[in-house]
Structures are given as C-alpha cells and as structure tokens.
Coordinates of C-alpha atoms in Angstrom, one line a residue:
M1 CA -8.3 12.5 21.1
L2 CA -7.1 10.5 19.0
S3 CA -9.8 8.4 19.0
A4 CA -11.9 11.4 18.8
F5 CA -10.8 12.3 15.2
L6 CA -11.3 8.5 14.0
S7 CA -14.9 8.5 15.5
Q8 CA -15.1 11.5 13.3
E9 CA -14.1 9.7 10.4
G10 CA -17.1 6.8 10.8
F11 CA -14.0 4.3 12.8
H12 CA -15.3 2.0 15.8
C13 CA -13.1 2.7 18.3
V14 CA -12.4 0.7 21.7
V15 CA -9.8 2.4 23.9
A16 CA -7.6 0.4 26.9
Q17 CA -5.8 2.2 29.9
D18 CA -2.7 0.4 29.8
G19 CA -0.8 -2.4 28.1
L20 CA -2.3 -5.9 29.9
L21 CA -5.8 -4.6 29.7
G22 CA -5.1 -4.0 25.8
V23 CA -4.4 -7.4 25.2
Q24 CA -7.5 -9.0 26.5
I25 CA -9.7 -7.1 24.8
A26 CA -7.7 -7.8 21.1
K27 CA -8.5 -11.2 22.3
D28 CA -11.6 -10.3 22.9
I29 CA -13.1 -8.7 20.4
L30 CA -10.4 -9.9 17.7
P31 CA -9.8 -5.4 16.0
D32 CA -9.3 -5.0 12.7
L33 CA -6.4 -2.6 13.8
I34 CA -4.4 -1.9 16.5
I35 CA -3.0 1.7 17.4
C36 CA -0.7 1.6 20.4
D37 CA 1.6 3.7 22.4
V38 CA 5.0 3.0 23.1
R39 CA 5.5 3.8 26.6
M40 CA 2.7 1.9 28.7
P41 CA 2.2 0.9 31.9
N42 CA 1.8 -2.9 32.8
L43 CA 2.7 -3.5 29.1
D44 CA 4.3 -1.2 27.1
G45 CA 3.8 -0.8 23.5
Y46 CA 7.1 -3.3 22.8
E47 CA 6.0 -6.5 24.8
V48 CA 2.0 -5.9 23.1
L49 CA 3.0 -6.3 20.0
G50 CA 5.3 -9.0 21.1
E51 CA 2.0 -10.4 22.4
I52 CA 0.1 -10.1 19.4
R53 CA 2.1 -11.1 17.3
S54 CA 3.1 -14.4 19.4
D55 CA -1.2 -15.1 19.6
V56 CA -3.0 -17.2 16.4
A57 CA -5.9 -15.2 16.4
L58 CA -3.8 -12.2 16.3
H59 CA -0.6 -12.4 15.1
H60 CA -2.7 -10.8 11.2
I61 CA -3.8 -7.9 12.7
P62 CA -2.0 -4.7 11.2
F63 CA -0.5 -2.8 14.4
I64 CA 0.8 0.5 14.5
F65 CA 2.9 2.3 16.8
L66 CA 2.4 5.6 18.2
S67 CA 6.4 7.6 20.2
G68 CA 8.2 10.5 21.1
K69 CA 10.9 8.9 19.6
S70 CA 12.4 9.5 16.3
E71 CA 15.7 7.4 16.7
G72 CA 16.2 5.2 14.2
R73 CA 17.1 2.9 17.0
S74 CA 13.6 3.1 18.3
I75 CA 11.5 2.7 15.2
R76 CA 14.0 -0.8 14.0
Q77 CA 12.7 -2.0 17.4
G78 CA 9.2 -1.7 16.7
M79 CA 9.6 -2.7 12.8
N80 CA 11.6 -5.7 13.8
L81 CA 8.7 -7.2 16.0
G82 CA 6.2 -6.9 13.2
A83 CA 4.7 -3.3 13.5
D84 CA 3.3 -2.3 10.2
D85 CA 3.7 1.3 10.7
Y86 CA 5.1 3.7 13.5
L87 CA 4.0 7.5 14.3
I88 CA 5.6 10.3 15.5
K89 CA 4.1 12.4 17.9
P90 CA 3.4 15.1 17.8
I91 CA 0.5 13.0 15.6
D92 CA -0.8 14.9 12.4
R93 CA -4.6 14.0 11.6
R94 CA -4.3 13.6 8.0
D95 CA -1.3 11.8 9.1
L96 CA -3.1 9.2 11.1
I97 CA -6.5 8.4 8.9
E98 CA -3.6 8.3 6.0
A99 CA -2.1 5.7 8.1
V100 CA -5.4 4.0 9.0
H101 CA -6.8 3.8 5.4
A102 CA -3.1 2.9 4.4
R103 CA -3.3 -0.1 6.5
L104 CA -6.7 -1.3 6.3
K105 CA -6.6 -1.4 2.6
K106 CA -3.8 -3.6 3.0
Q107 CA -5.3 -6.0 5.0
T108 CA -8.4 -5.7 2.9
L109 CA -6.3 -6.4 -0.9
Q110 CA -4.3 -9.9 1.6
S111 CA -7.5 -11.3 3.1
Q112 CA -8.9 -11.5 -0.8
A113 CA -6.4 -14.6 -1.1
W114 CA -7.9 -16.2 2.2
S115 CA -11.0 -15.9 0.8
S116 CA -11.1 -19.3 0.5
P117 CA -11.6 -23.6 1.7
Q118 CA -7.3 -22.7 1.7
R119 CA -8.3 -20.0 5.2
I120 CA -7.1 -21.9 7.7
P121 CA -10.2 -21.7 10.3
P122 CA -9.2 -20.3 13.9
A123 CA -10.7 -23.5 15.5
Q124 CA -8.7 -25.9 13.3
E125 CA -5.3 -23.8 14.3
T126 CA -4.6 -25.6 17.4
G127 CA -4.8 -28.7 15.9
Q128 CA -3.7 -30.3 12.5
D129 CA -4.6 -28.0 9.3
I130 CA -7.8 -29.2 7.7
L131 CA -6.9 -29.0 4.3
T132 CA -3.1 -30.7 4.0
G133 CA -3.6 -32.5 7.3
L134 CA -0.3 -31.6 8.9
P135 CA 0.1 -29.4 12.1
G136 CA -0.7 -26.2 12.6
R137 CA 0.9 -23.5 13.4
L138 CA 0.2 -23.1 17.3
V139 CA 1.3 -26.4 17.6
L140 CA 4.5 -25.9 15.6
T141 CA 5.5 -23.3 17.3
Q142 CA 5.3 -25.1 20.2
A143 CA 7.1 -28.1 19.2
L144 CA 10.0 -25.2 17.9
Q145 CA 10.0 -24.4 21.6
R146 CA 10.4 -27.5 23.3
A147 CA 13.0 -28.0 20.6
I148 CA 15.0 -24.6 21.6
G149 CA 14.7 -26.1 25.0
Q150 CA 16.7 -29.3 24.3
M151 CA 19.0 -28.1 21.7
S152 CA 21.8 -27.7 24.2
Q153 CA 21.2 -30.8 26.3
Y154 CA 22.1 -32.7 23.1
Q155 CA 24.4 -30.6 21.8
Q156 CA 22.5 -29.9 18.2
T157 CA 22.1 -27.3 15.9
L158 CA 17.9 -26.2 15.4
A159 CA 17.7 -24.3 12.3
F160 CA 13.5 -23.8 10.9
L161 CA 12.4 -23.3 7.0
C162 CA 10.1 -21.4 6.5
I163 CA 9.0 -21.8 2.7
N164 CA 6.4 -19.5 1.1
I165 CA 4.9 -20.1 -2.9
N166 CA 5.8 -16.8 -5.1
R167 CA 2.8 -15.9 -6.2
F168 CA 0.1 -18.8 -5.6
R169 CA -3.2 -16.2 -6.1
S170 CA -2.4 -16.5 -9.6
V171 CA -3.5 -20.2 -9.5
N172 CA -6.3 -19.3 -8.1
T173 CA -7.3 -17.0 -10.3
A174 CA -6.7 -19.1 -13.7
F175 CA -7.7 -22.2 -12.5
G176 CA -10.1 -22.0 -8.8
Y177 CA -9.9 -22.4 -5.5
P178 CA -10.4 -26.6 -5.9
V179 CA -6.8 -26.6 -7.8
G180 CA -5.5 -24.1 -5.3
D181 CA -6.6 -26.2 -2.7
R182 CA -4.9 -29.9 -4.6
L183 CA -1.9 -28.3 -5.3
L184 CA -1.7 -27.1 -1.6
R185 CA -1.9 -30.5 -0.7
G186 CA 0.5 -31.7 -2.8
V187 CA 3.1 -29.2 -1.7
G188 CA 2.4 -30.5 1.8
Q189 CA 2.3 -34.4 1.2
R190 CA 5.9 -34.0 -1.0
L191 CA 7.0 -32.0 1.8
S192 CA 6.2 -34.5 4.5
Q193 CA 7.7 -37.5 2.0
L194 CA 11.3 -36.1 1.2
L195 CA 11.5 -35.5 4.6
E196 CA 10.1 -37.8 6.6
G197 CA 11.7 -39.0 9.8
R198 CA 14.1 -36.6 9.6
A199 CA 12.4 -32.7 10.6
V200 CA 8.8 -31.8 12.2
V201 CA 6.3 -30.3 8.6
A202 CA 3.4 -27.6 9.1
R203 CA 1.1 -25.6 7.0
L204 CA 1.6 -21.7 8.4
S205 CA -0.9 -20.1 7.1
G206 CA -2.6 -20.3 3.3
D207 CA 0.5 -20.2 1.0
E208 CA 3.4 -21.3 3.5
F209 CA 4.5 -23.8 5.5
G210 CA 7.5 -24.1 8.6
I211 CA 9.6 -26.7 8.9
I212 CA 11.8 -27.7 12.1
L213 CA 15.1 -29.7 11.6
D214 CA 16.4 -31.0 15.2
D215 CA 19.4 -33.2 14.8
L216 CA 21.9 -31.4 12.5
F217 CA 25.4 -31.5 13.0
W218 CA 26.5 -29.0 10.9
E219 CA 24.6 -25.2 10.0
R220 CA 25.6 -26.1 6.2
D221 CA 23.1 -29.5 6.8
A222 CA 20.4 -26.9 6.8
L223 CA 21.5 -25.6 3.8
A224 CA 22.0 -28.4 1.6
V225 CA 18.0 -29.1 2.5
A226 CA 16.8 -26.1 1.8
E227 CA 18.7 -26.4 -1.7
E228 CA 17.0 -30.2 -1.8
L229 CA 13.6 -28.7 -0.7
W230 CA 13.5 -26.1 -3.3
Q231 CA 14.8 -28.9 -6.2
A232 CA 11.8 -30.8 -5.1
L233 CA 9.3 -28.2 -5.3
A234 CA 10.1 -27.1 -8.9
E235 CA 9.1 -30.6 -11.1
P236 CA 5.9 -30.0 -11.4
F237 CA 2.4 -30.7 -10.0
E238 CA 0.0 -32.5 -12.1
I239 CA -3.7 -31.6 -10.6
E240 CA -6.3 -32.3 -13.6
G241 CA -4.4 -33.0 -15.9
Q242 CA -1.7 -30.1 -15.9
A243 CA 1.1 -29.8 -15.3
L244 CA 1.5 -26.9 -12.6
R245 CA 4.9 -25.4 -11.9
I246 CA 5.1 -23.5 -8.6
Q247 CA 8.4 -21.0 -7.8
V248 CA 9.0 -20.7 -3.5
S249 CA 11.2 -18.9 -1.5
I250 CA 12.4 -20.7 1.2
G251 CA 14.2 -18.8 4.6
G252 CA 15.6 -20.3 7.3
A253 CA 17.1 -19.6 10.8
F254 CA 19.1 -20.9 12.9
A255 CA 18.5 -21.4 17.5
T256 CA 22.1 -19.2 19.2
G257 CA 22.1 -18.0 22.4
S258 CA 20.7 -14.2 21.5
C259 CA 17.5 -16.4 19.7
L260 CA 15.3 -18.4 21.7
R261 CA 12.2 -18.2 21.3
A262 CA 9.8 -19.8 19.0
E263 CA 7.9 -17.1 17.0
Q264 CA 11.8 -15.1 17.3
L265 CA 12.8 -17.9 15.1
L266 CA 9.9 -18.1 13.1
T267 CA 10.5 -13.7 12.1
Q268 CA 13.8 -14.6 11.6
A269 CA 13.3 -17.2 9.3
D270 CA 10.5 -15.3 7.5
L271 CA 12.1 -11.8 7.2
A272 CA 15.5 -13.7 5.2
R273 CA 12.9 -15.7 2.9
R274 CA 11.2 -11.9 2.1
S275 CA 14.3 -11.2 1.4
T276 CA 14.8 -13.8 -1.6
I277 CA 11.9 -12.2 -2.7
A278 CA 13.2 -8.8 -2.6
T279 CA 16.3 -9.1 -4.3
G280 CA 15.3 -11.8 -7.0
C281 CA 17.8 -13.5 -7.3
E282 CA 17.7 -16.1 -4.3
H283 CA 16.1 -19.2 -4.3
Y284 CA 16.8 -19.6 -0.5
R285 CA 18.7 -17.9 2.6
F286 CA 19.5 -17.6 6.4
Y287 CA 19.3 -15.0 9.0
D288 CA 21.3 -13.0 9.4
P289 CA 21.9 -9.5 11.7
S290 CA 21.9 -7.7 8.3
L291 CA 18.9 -8.6 7.4
A292 CA 17.0 -6.7 10.3
E293 CA 18.3 -3.5 8.6
L294 CA 17.1 -4.7 5.2
D295 CA 13.6 -5.3 6.2
V296 CA 13.3 -1.8 8.2
E297 CA 13.6 -0.6 4.4
H298 CA 11.8 -2.9 3.5
R299 CA 8.4 -2.1 5.7
W300 CA 9.2 1.5 4.9
I301 CA 8.9 0.7 1.5
E302 CA 5.5 -0.9 2.0
M303 CA 4.2 2.1 4.0
E304 CA 4.8 5.0 2.0
L305 CA 3.5 2.9 -1.3
T306 CA 0.1 2.6 0.4
R307 CA 0.0 6.2 0.4
A308 CA 2.1 7.4 -2.5
L309 CA -0.5 6.7 -4.8
E310 CA -3.4 8.7 -3.1
R311 CA -0.8 11.3 -2.6
D312 CA -0.2 11.5 -6.0
E313 CA 3.3 11.0 -6.0
F314 CA 3.6 8.6 -8.8
L315 CA 4.6 9.8 -12.4
V316 CA 5.1 8.6 -15.6
Y317 CA 7.9 9.3 -18.0
Y318 CA 8.0 8.3 -21.6
Q319 CA 11.4 6.9 -23.3
P320 CA 10.9 7.3 -27.7
Q321 CA 11.7 5.2 -29.7
V322 CA 13.3 5.8 -32.3
D323 CA 13.2 4.6 -36.5
L324 CA 16.9 4.2 -38.1
A325 CA 15.7 4.5 -41.4
S326 CA 14.3 7.7 -40.9
G327 CA 15.4 8.9 -37.6
Y328 CA 12.4 10.0 -36.6
I329 CA 10.4 9.6 -33.0
T330 CA 8.0 6.6 -33.7
G331 CA 6.6 5.5 -30.4
V332 CA 7.1 5.5 -26.5
E333 CA 7.4 3.2 -23.8
A334 CA 5.4 4.6 -20.6
L335 CA 7.6 4.1 -17.6
L336 CA 6.8 4.2 -13.9
R337 CA 8.3 6.2 -11.7
W338 CA 8.2 7.2 -7.8
R339 CA 9.1 11.0 -6.7
H340 CA 9.1 10.4 -2.9
P341 CA 9.0 14.0 -0.8
Q342 CA 12.0 13.1 1.2
R343 CA 14.6 10.7 -0.5
G344 CA 12.9 12.2 -4.1
M345 CA 13.3 9.4 -7.0
I346 CA 12.9 5.7 -5.7
S347 CA 14.2 3.6 -8.6
P348 CA 11.7 1.0 -10.0
E349 CA 13.8 -2.0 -8.7
T350 CA 13.2 -1.5 -5.5
F351 CA 9.4 -0.7 -4.7
I352 CA 8.1 -2.3 -8.0
R353 CA 8.5 -6.3 -7.3
R354 CA 6.8 -4.5 -3.7
A355 CA 3.8 -3.2 -5.0
E356 CA 3.5 -6.7 -6.8
E357 CA 3.5 -8.8 -3.0
M358 CA 0.8 -6.3 -1.9
G359 CA -1.6 -6.0 -4.5
L360 CA -1.1 -2.5 -5.5
I361 CA 0.5 -3.0 -9.3
I362 CA -3.1 -3.6 -9.9
P363 CA -4.8 -0.3 -9.7
L364 CA -1.0 1.1 -9.9
G365 CA -0.6 -0.6 -13.8
E366 CA -4.2 0.6 -14.3
W367 CA -3.4 4.3 -13.3
V368 CA 0.3 4.0 -15.5
L369 CA -2.3 2.7 -18.3
R370 CA -4.6 5.5 -18.3
T371 CA -2.3 8.8 -17.5
A372 CA -0.1 7.6 -20.2
C373 CA -3.9 7.0 -22.6
S374 CA -4.5 10.5 -21.6
Q375 CA -1.3 11.2 -22.3
M376 CA -1.2 10.1 -26.0
K377 CA -4.2 11.3 -26.8
A378 CA -3.0 15.0 -25.9
W379 CA 0.3 14.9 -28.2
A380 CA -1.6 13.6 -31.3
T381 CA -3.6 16.4 -30.6
E382 CA -0.9 19.5 -29.7
T383 CA 1.7 17.8 -32.9
N384 CA -0.7 15.3 -34.9
E385 CA 2.3 13.4 -34.4
P386 CA 1.2 9.7 -35.2
L387 CA 3.0 7.5 -32.5
K388 CA 2.6 4.0 -30.6
L389 CA 2.4 3.6 -27.1
S390 CA 4.1 0.3 -25.3
V391 CA 3.3 0.4 -22.0
N392 CA 4.3 -3.0 -19.5
L393 CA 1.5 -5.3 -17.6
S394 CA 2.7 -7.8 -14.3
I395 CA 2.0 -10.5 -14.3
C396 CA -0.8 -9.6 -11.6
Q397 CA -2.5 -7.7 -14.5
L398 CA -2.0 -10.3 -17.0
Q399 CA -3.9 -13.1 -14.6
Q400 CA -6.8 -10.4 -13.8
P401 CA -10.4 -12.2 -15.3
N402 CA -11.2 -8.5 -16.5
L403 CA -8.1 -7.6 -17.8
V404 CA -9.6 -7.1 -21.6
K405 CA -12.6 -5.6 -20.6
T406 CA -11.0 -2.8 -17.6
V407 CA -8.1 -2.2 -20.8
M408 CA -11.0 -1.0 -22.5
R409 CA -12.6 0.7 -20.2
I410 CA -9.6 3.3 -20.4
L411 CA -9.3 3.2 -24.1
A412 CA -12.7 3.9 -23.9
E413 CA -12.3 6.5 -21.8
T414 CA -9.1 8.2 -23.3
D415 CA -10.5 8.0 -26.9
L416 CA -7.4 6.4 -28.4
H417 CA -7.4 3.7 -30.8
P418 CA -6.5 0.0 -29.8
R419 CA -4.0 0.3 -32.9
Q420 CA -1.9 3.0 -30.8
L421 CA -1.4 0.5 -28.1
T422 CA 0.6 -1.9 -27.6
L423 CA 1.6 -4.2 -24.6
E424 CA 4.7 -5.2 -23.0
L425 CA 5.4 -8.7 -21.1
T426 CA 8.0 -10.8 -19.9
E427 CA 8.4 -14.0 -21.1
T428 CA 8.9 -15.4 -18.2
Q429 CA 5.2 -14.1 -17.2
F430 CA 4.1 -16.9 -19.3
M431 CA 5.6 -20.2 -18.2
N432 CA 3.4 -21.1 -15.5
D433 CA 0.2 -20.4 -17.4
I434 CA 1.0 -20.4 -21.1
D435 CA -2.8 -21.2 -22.5
S436 CA -4.2 -18.8 -19.9
A437 CA -2.4 -16.4 -21.3
V438 CA -2.5 -17.0 -24.3
Q439 CA -7.1 -17.0 -24.7
T440 CA -6.3 -13.1 -23.0
L441 CA -3.4 -12.1 -25.0
Q442 CA -6.0 -13.2 -28.4
E443 CA -8.4 -11.3 -27.5
L444 CA -6.5 -8.2 -26.9
R445 CA -5.1 -8.7 -30.1
H446 CA -8.3 -9.4 -31.7
L447 CA -9.0 -5.7 -30.6
G448 CA -6.4 -4.4 -32.3
M449 CA -3.6 -3.7 -30.1
Q450 CA -0.5 -5.6 -30.0
I451 CA 1.7 -7.3 -28.1
A452 CA 5.9 -7.3 -27.8
I453 CA 8.0 -9.3 -25.1
D454 CA 9.5 -7.0 -23.3
D455 CA 13.9 -8.6 -22.7
F456 CA 13.2 -11.4 -24.6
G457 CA 16.3 -13.7 -25.0
K458 CA 16.5 -14.0 -20.7
G459 CA 13.8 -16.6 -19.7
Y460 CA 14.8 -20.0 -20.6
S461 CA 11.9 -20.9 -22.7
S462 CA 11.9 -18.2 -25.3
L463 CA 11.6 -20.7 -28.4
Q464 CA 9.9 -23.7 -27.1
Y465 CA 7.0 -21.2 -26.4
L466 CA 7.4 -18.5 -28.8
S467 CA 5.4 -20.1 -31.5
Q468 CA 2.5 -20.4 -29.4
L469 CA 1.9 -16.9 -28.5
P470 CA 0.4 -14.8 -30.1
I471 CA 3.0 -12.0 -30.3
D472 CA 3.9 -9.5 -32.8
V473 CA 6.8 -7.5 -30.9
L474 CA 10.5 -8.9 -29.8
K475 CA 12.6 -6.2 -27.8
I476 CA 16.1 -7.3 -27.8
D477 CA 17.0 -7.4 -23.9
Q478 CA 19.3 -4.8 -23.1
S479 CA 22.0 -6.6 -22.0
F480 CA 22.5 -8.1 -25.2
V481 CA 22.9 -5.5 -27.1
R482 CA 25.3 -3.4 -25.1
Q483 CA 27.9 -6.1 -25.0
V484 CA 27.2 -7.1 -29.1
T485 CA 30.4 -4.6 -29.8
E486 CA 32.2 -7.1 -27.3
D487 CA 31.1 -10.5 -26.6
Q488 CA 30.6 -12.6 -29.3
N489 CA 28.1 -15.0 -28.4
A490 CA 25.9 -11.6 -27.2
A491 CA 26.5 -10.7 -30.9
A492 CA 25.9 -14.3 -31.8
I493 CA 22.1 -14.0 -30.1
S494 CA 21.2 -10.6 -30.7
Q495 CA 21.8 -12.1 -34.3
A496 CA 19.9 -14.6 -33.9
I497 CA 16.9 -12.8 -32.5
I498 CA 17.0 -10.5 -35.6
T499 CA 16.7 -13.6 -38.1
M500 CA 13.9 -15.2 -36.0
A501 CA 12.3 -12.4 -36.0
R502 CA 12.1 -10.9 -39.5
E503 CA 11.1 -15.4 -40.6
L504 CA 8.4 -14.7 -37.7
R505 CA 7.7 -11.4 -39.3
L506 CA 7.5 -10.2 -36.5
G507 CA 8.7 -6.0 -35.0
L508 CA 11.7 -5.9 -33.2
V509 CA 13.2 -3.1 -31.1
A510 CA 16.1 -3.2 -29.4
E511 CA 16.6 -1.9 -26.1
G512 CA 19.6 0.2 -24.0
V513 CA 21.5 1.4 -27.2
E514 CA 24.0 3.7 -25.8
T515 CA 26.5 3.6 -28.6
S516 CA 26.6 4.6 -31.9
E517 CA 28.9 1.3 -33.0
Q518 CA 25.8 -0.8 -31.4
V519 CA 23.5 2.0 -33.6
E520 CA 25.8 0.1 -36.8
F521 CA 25.4 -4.3 -35.5
L522 CA 21.8 -3.2 -35.5
R523 CA 21.1 -1.2 -38.8
S524 CA 23.4 -3.4 -40.7
H525 CA 22.3 -7.3 -39.4
G526 CA 18.5 -5.5 -40.1
C527 CA 16.7 -4.4 -36.8
G528 CA 14.5 -1.2 -37.4
T529 CA 13.7 0.5 -34.0
V530 CA 16.3 1.8 -31.0
Q531 CA 14.7 3.1 -28.2
G532 CA 18.3 3.9 -25.5
H533 CA 20.3 7.0 -24.1
L534 CA 22.0 7.4 -26.8
F535 CA 18.4 8.9 -28.1
S536 CA 16.9 9.6 -25.7
P537 CA 16.5 8.9 -21.4
A538 CA 13.3 8.2 -20.4
L539 CA 11.6 11.9 -19.7
K540 CA 8.4 13.5 -18.5
A541 CA 5.6 14.2 -20.3
Q542 CA 6.7 18.4 -21.0
D543 CA 9.8 17.2 -22.5
L544 CA 8.6 14.6 -24.9
T545 CA 6.0 17.8 -26.3
A546 CA 8.8 20.0 -27.0
L547 CA 10.7 17.3 -28.4
L548 CA 8.2 16.5 -30.9
S549 CA 6.3 19.8 -31.5
R550 CA 10.3 21.1 -33.0
P551 CA 10.0 20.4 -37.0
R552 CA 11.3 16.8 -38.2
Q553 CA 14.1 18.1 -39.4
R554 CA 15.2 19.3 -35.9
Q555 CA 14.0 16.4 -34.2
K556 CA 15.7 14.5 -36.5
A557 CA 19.3 15.9 -35.8
L558 CA 18.5 15.9 -32.1
V559 CA 18.1 11.8 -32.4

C-alpha cells in the first residue's frame, strides 16, 4: 500500500520482502531514501539500519522507520542508531508524503555543500583520501575496530575525536571551491603535524576529520588533546594572501565495556560534537549517556522543522521601538516565532541554530522578510504611521551571493521603500570574512537600506572592525542594559557605546529595557530609542495594529 501511495506521487519504489534482501538491494541500487519497518524477518529494522549506517556507500541515505510502537524507548532506539524520521502505524498518507519530501529536501540542501572536488569519491573511501592524502572513513573505521580489540590487552584508554569545521560552506561561497580545498588540506596537515606519532588522523567526510587516540593512560589526557587541537585550529590559515580563521566543534567518545564497536564510537563522538553546536557555549565535549536523550530532541526538532514552513507553523511577531523624547512608536523589530501544533510556542534559541545547520534558514529568512515587509505596507495604509522595520539576517543569508537581488525583489513585490528597512546582523558575523561582508552591506546601503549591528558589545572585535563596517545603527546588547543601574562595568560599557555612537554619528537603540531606572540612565546619557518589555513585548501583527490605530496621545500613554 505504501509503495502504491508513493508511486502515485511520482516516486519509483523498489520493495524488499525481508531485511537481508533490503540491505542487498540498497547496496545494488543506492536509493535516495529508505523506508523500513521495524519488524521484519531475517534482519529487523534496527539491524538493517545498523548495516546501512556502517556501509560507507550507504551511510548518508535518509532512513525512515515505520512502527506500530509509539513508546519513547522504541523511538529513541531508532534515533540513536541514526534514523532520520519515525512514523507510527497506521500511516497517514499525508504524513508519509510530507516525511518523504522533507527528508529528500534536507538531503538536497546538504548535498549542495558536496558538489565540489571536496566530496570524497566512493572509490577513494576504500583507501586514501585524494584531496588531503589522509586515510578515508573506511580505513579509519577498520583501524578503530582493531584498536578497540587491543585496548583491554594493553590496559590502555582509547578515545575517538570527531572534528568538524563550522559553517565550512561559507568558505566555498565567499572564496570559491579551490580555496575551500586548500583549507581542508591545511587542516589535515596541521592535525597530522600536531599529532604525529601520537594518533591516527583521517578525513571522514567533506568538512569532518576523525582522530584515534589509542595510547592514553587517563581519560583526562584525551581532554587535554581536544583543547590542544581546538587552540591550534583557531590560528589563521594563510591561503592566497588571506588569513582565514575557522571555528571547529570537537566531539569525543571513550571505548568502554558497553561501547566496543567502531561505528558506535563514531556515532557517540558525533553526537557529542553536535551538542557543542547546539549549545554554542563549548569548544569540545565528550559523550555521556544524557546526550542520547538530547539527540532524540534535536532529531525531533530537525524532523518538525522541515515540515513547519509547509504547514504554516511559523509566525512573525513585532516588538515596538520607542522614541524616548516623544514616547511614540517609531519602528518595529520583526521576530520569528514557531507555534508547534502539539508543543505550542518553541523558543528561537531551540531551533534557529538548527535551521542554520540544515540550510533551512535561507528560505525561512526570505519568508520572514517578505511577511514583515507586507505587514509594514499594510500598516502604512491602515494607520498612516511612518514606521521603520528591522529584520535580522543570519550569517547564512549574508553569505548568499544573491542576497541583494533577493532583498530588492521582496521590496518590489511588497511595494515597500528601501529606506523603511533596517537589516540587523551581529558583529561576530563579520569576523571570518569582513571584506565580502563589507561589499554586500555597501550595496544594500547604496540602495537606501540601513544596516544595524545587533547585540553590540558582546563580540571580541567590536572596536577593531567598527570603522571598516558600513553601518548606520548600533544596538546595545540587553545583557548590559539590564545591569546599568546595578553593575558599574555594565554602566561604563553602555555609556562608552553611547558616546562612541554619538561621535561616529550612528543611530542607537537599547535592547531589553525593563525598568524606569534603566530608561532614566539611557535618557540622561543620550540614548534616544529603546525597546523592551517595559514598553511592550513582541506582539502579533493584529495586536500591534490595534495599538498603532489608537490616537497618538493614547499610544504614548500606553508606552
């Protein structure tokens, strides 16, 4: 029945009667997607998934489980083995089609980063990686399994490290694939030189490297190596006259009595690595059992994100920006929200970073910009209020070569003047490729838009790069604003930012204002525009419409 549904949707389906046959067919035809029942003869679904994930040619293929069990333990078992989605019987046809499209869409987005010489040819994965000269994934997996077998004999500690170059796709976008290739070779060489005689270094995939540490006495030795590697890779790479800086995430796992398979160790290390990206506050992390629960949550977020845009689950809220001199609302910041049908409102901190990793932030960002611009035009017609709109750009959007054309197309479609739009970016978004960022921002400013730096003061290079950036507005980070009346350092930093903005003739907005004492501090030091819960939280469009529709005297009284 499922194959009939999918065939009607235009998919070509090949059906296997048992798990063993299914694995063999997958090896023969290399399908784009695998849908597998948990209960099957010869090999059950979990065993099939283990075979697929351990095969170099098949491990990247999206895998959807079908099961009559909806218990968390069954779902967690499948997710821990590397399943991409999980559908409960009886299968709803709409859910099935949506799941298939979502998995294929994600696979397409991910494969875009592999459309260069940086992708490892299948023939090379059986031996040496042709680009870096390092061993490939299969060689590393075999070496790791041998090391695990010898571990107990020599009473040594064995650890595996997984290293990923964060946002490597942006290097290809900004500088081209030849520079990306040279960067990968440089990372491989630096790792090999640093660990010569101490470890096995291999290239696992496009921007991912693996390291076997099999000569350790204590687990803390592996932590010291991870810190050493992170520090070494933070140093710039000189490529074609440019100093490229990268950020890496490192995950580690120790071979224990309960983890004696190489692929299991690779999975645990990758899980730990991805947790550092999700939290954003760690350079490296080693696996512990609590991460299995966290990974199930992350995979759930991924699965639901791919469907949320199609199901219209995203909303745009608007937080008013208030002029302190008049008390009037002069602008709004558009903020993305996700209202899930079962879980309700999901925090942006939970899903934004995930959307960036998956490549979904590009279509999602365009949707936010289009929705907010359309709403601004509606407010201009209904209330005759000359408001300005602020919209956040992610680093992925900034690095898109067609960003300027995309923004101008949306402005034309919504009939919004460029001077009404301010695009916000955080200062850390500029650091890796300031020259490319400056060129893009100059083009946007030339067309009439303003550029704002959000969360100003948090980045480590604020003053160094400020004079180079074509910007119009600074937004004081709320972590300083909330402490201006309680912490002398926060007050001094906020005052310095206000003075600097005035000297540079930049606009200024203070975020996160919650008390009247904070308002008085900001007013007395010359900050003219604020936003925060003291005046208004972020509102739905219809709620802000009601506020803007009131006479200005009443609007002022409210804020």
